Amino acid sequence: MRPDLELVKKYNVPGPRYTSYPPATKFTDAVTWDQVLAKIEENNRTPRDLSVYVHIPFCETLCWFCGCTTVITHNHDKGRDYVECLEREIATMSARLHPSRRVVQVHLGGGSPTFLRPDELRRLGGILHEHFDFSPDVEASVEVDPRRLTRDHLVALREVGFNRASMGVQDLDPAVQEAIHRIQPREMTQQAMDWMRELGYGSINIDLIYGLPHQTPASMERTVDAILEMDPDRVAVFSYAHVPWIKPAQKILEDKTLPSPESKLEVFLLVIEKLTADDRYVYVGMDHFAKPTDELAVAQRDKRLQRNFQGYSTRAGSDIYAFGMSGVSQVSDAYWQNEKELSKYQAAVDSGRVPLQKAYLVTPDDKIRREVIMRTMCDLSLDFAAMSRALGIDFERQFAKELRSLEPLERDGLVVRTPAGLEVTDTGRLFIRNIAMCFDATLAPVDERRHSRTI
Ligand code: SF4
């Protein structure tokens, strides 16, 4: 798979990442908490599985490429106060939920969850176990920052049931690290990896980013070689999204040498080739690579993969309850997002209010499109008869216009029509967001979209 540059230029347009459908840009403050609550109560009549997300926003320093919702501080007491706030929020929400609902997935994201002290992580784990019933095979993952990680952090997290970990590396080249304000020598990453292995963490993931200043195919090749030696179970390779109108600190990077689109693509193609050589990793889609034996790759082969706010997931059919500032929750008929500013989030929880910032009520048409987009992105194929049965529609008739809009993509070799329906080609995996966009009824014209570019 090596698409030519013209193809990439043609399809490299702003587009959603489809961690939800409709995308979060459609959430609005016009939806009230009472409306959301009605959907929660309706959904809560059956004991569906739960996926819990907890956002820990703190980091000691800002990486200049960062697109996350963060609070930069050296004051670790803020973490202690935040855990208290989380306890109130979790207690209030969990009391509303059907008592037999089980947590099958937990994710601690950020920011940097390991900004919390080991005892605060134990306390947070205790709070979650006190208010939720965990499935014995729960998938409990945490994002760690190797720069401030101690073995004690990982021990504390294991004690409260965490069994997966993901760490940001981005690039191992010292010049790139200096340019992005994130110094993380290889030995530090290796140390974190050794501790995780020793303590029994599985499905260990490493995040890389392409499109950073001073990055070249040669420098990235060295980084990927080093990562391959570390042998993680999963690798996520994100495109640097330059959105300085949302993240002003990214303007600093404009003074550095950002790679040209050609060089950026060259770097990504090189990463794909190196990771997938000898079938070492499967290109699951978008930014994700997994060893063929990792459950992400296995679930894709079995057509059990899902997509949610945490990216690709093997825990199908669970509702997401998110806690902490900016967390996004999802039940079948609604999405809702917490306040994105720490002071507003804490003030709401302290005064006994729900920290709701905005929400979206899902329509019947959204649900159908959500399933079509999810199956396309996860299975890399669409079986029209299966979709008709699952959705209770005549798929080809209802989506005739959308299927016609895929014809240029078919001519460009991104999808092929099969007797059963549609298959995404190897080249098409790179453009999976563009393929999914053909089924999106909410997309604004290209020049009005506030999404990152698809490649
Ligand atoms: S550690 Fe992660 S969340 Fe924190 S500033 Fe760096 S990239 Fe952003």
JSON list of C-alpha atoms and ligand atoms in Angstrom, two decimals, residues 55-72 109-113 143-148 168 170 180-182 184 207 209, ligand 1:
[
{"chain": "A", "resi": 55, "resn": "HIS", "atom": "CA", "xyz": [-10.60, 12.35, 33.07]},
{"chain": "A", "resi": 56, "resn": "ILE", "atom": "CA", "xyz": [-7.61, 13.54, 35.11]},
{"chain": "A", "resi": 57, "resn": "PRO", "atom": "CA", "xyz": [-6.69, 16.86, 33.48]},
{"chain": "A", "resi": 58, "resn": "PHE", "atom": "CA", "xyz": [-3.43, 17.73, 35.24]},
{"chain": "A", "resi": 59, "resn": "CYS", "atom": "CA", "xyz": [0.06, 17.88, 33.71]},
{"chain": "A", "resi": 60, "resn": "GLU", "atom": "CA", "xyz": [3.15, 19.57, 35.15]},
{"chain": "A", "resi": 61, "resn": "THR", "atom": "CA", "xyz": [4.23, 21.05, 31.83]},
{"chain": "A", "resi": 62, "resn": "LEU", "atom": "CA", "xyz": [2.52, 21.62, 28.51]},
{"chain": "A", "resi": 63, "resn": "CYS", "atom": "CA", "xyz": [3.68, 19.70, 25.43]},
{"chain": "A", "resi": 64, "resn": "TRP", "atom": "CA", "xyz": [3.34, 22.26, 22.69]},
{"chain": "A", "resi": 65, "resn": "PHE", "atom": "CA", "xyz": [1.55, 19.96, 20.27]},
{"chain": "A", "resi": 66, "resn": "CYS", "atom": "CA", "xyz": [-1.08, 18.98, 22.86]},
{"chain": "A", "resi": 67, "resn": "GLY", "atom": "CA", "xyz": [-4.74, 18.93, 21.82]},
{"chain": "A", "resi": 68, "resn": "CYS", "atom": "CA", "xyz": [-6.11, 17.48, 25.08]},
{"chain": "A", "resi": 69, "resn": "THR", "atom": "CA", "xyz": [-8.16, 19.22, 27.77]},
{"chain": "A", "resi": 70, "resn": "THR", "atom": "CA", "xyz": [-5.51, 19.93, 30.40]},
{"chain": "A", "resi": 71, "resn": "VAL", "atom": "CA", "xyz": [-4.73, 21.95, 33.51]},
{"chain": "A", "resi": 72, "resn": "ILE", "atom": "CA", "xyz": [-1.03, 22.75, 33.76]},
{"chain": "A", "resi": 109, "resn": "GLY", "atom": "CA", "xyz": [-7.32, 9.39, 30.65]},
{"chain": "A", "resi": 110, "resn": "GLY", "atom": "CA", "xyz": [-6.04, 12.92, 30.69]},
{"chain": "A", "resi": 111, "resn": "GLY", "atom": "CA", "xyz": [-4.05, 15.06, 31.01]},
{"chain": "A", "resi": 112, "resn": "SER", "atom": "CA", "xyz": [-1.88, 12.69, 32.98]},
{"chain": "A", "resi": 113, "resn": "PRO", "atom": "CA", "xyz": [-3.62, 10.29, 35.39]},
{"chain": "A", "resi": 143, "resn": "GLU", "atom": "CA", "xyz": [-2.63, 6.50, 30.32]},
{"chain": "A", "resi": 144, "resn": "VAL", "atom": "CA", "xyz": [0.78, 7.00, 31.92]},
{"chain": "A", "resi": 145, "resn": "ASP", "atom": "CA", "xyz": [3.39, 9.70, 31.45]},
{"chain": "A", "resi": 146, "resn": "PRO", "atom": "CA", "xyz": [6.81, 8.00, 31.68]},
{"chain": "A", "resi": 147, "resn": "ARG", "atom": "CA", "xyz": [8.47, 11.32, 32.56]},
{"chain": "A", "resi": 148, "resn": "ARG", "atom": "CA", "xyz": [6.86, 11.45, 35.99]},
{"chain": "A", "resi": 168, "resn": "GLY", "atom": "CA", "xyz": [2.84, 8.74, 25.22]},
{"chain": "A", "resi": 170, "resn": "GLN", "atom": "CA", "xyz": [5.48, 10.76, 20.31]},
{"chain": "A", "resi": 180, "resn": "ILE", "atom": "CA", "xyz": [7.79, 20.02, 21.20]},
{"chain": "A", "resi": 181, "resn": "HIS", "atom": "CA", "xyz": [8.76, 20.72, 24.82]},
{"chain": "A", "resi": 182, "resn": "ARG", "atom": "CA", "xyz": [8.68, 17.10, 25.88]},
{"chain": "A", "resi": 184, "resn": "GLN", "atom": "CA", "xyz": [11.66, 11.88, 27.39]},
{"chain": "A", "resi": 207, "resn": "ASP", "atom": "CA", "xyz": [1.51, 6.57, 21.19]},
{"chain": "A", "resi": 209, "resn": "ILE", "atom": "CA", "xyz": [2.81, 11.38, 16.48]},
{"chain": "B", "resi": 1, "resn": "SF4", "atom": "S1", "xyz": [1.41, 15.01, 28.86]},
{"chain": "B", "resi": 1, "resn": "SF4", "atom": "FE1", "xyz": [-0.20, 14.58, 27.37]},
{"chain": "B", "resi": 1, "resn": "SF4", "atom": "S2", "xyz": [-2.00, 15.71, 28.06]},
{"chain": "B", "resi": 1, "resn": "SF4", "atom": "FE2", "xyz": [-0.22, 16.56, 29.17]},
{"chain": "B", "resi": 1, "resn": "SF4", "atom": "S3", "xyz": [0.41, 18.30, 27.93]},
{"chain": "B", "resi": 1, "resn": "SF4", "atom": "FE3", "xyz": [1.63, 16.53, 27.23]},
{"chain": "B", "resi": 1, "resn": "SF4", "atom": "S4", "xyz": [0.43, 15.67, 25.53]},
{"chain": "B", "resi": 1, "resn": "SF4", "atom": "FE4", "xyz": [-0.93, 17.05, 26.66]}
]
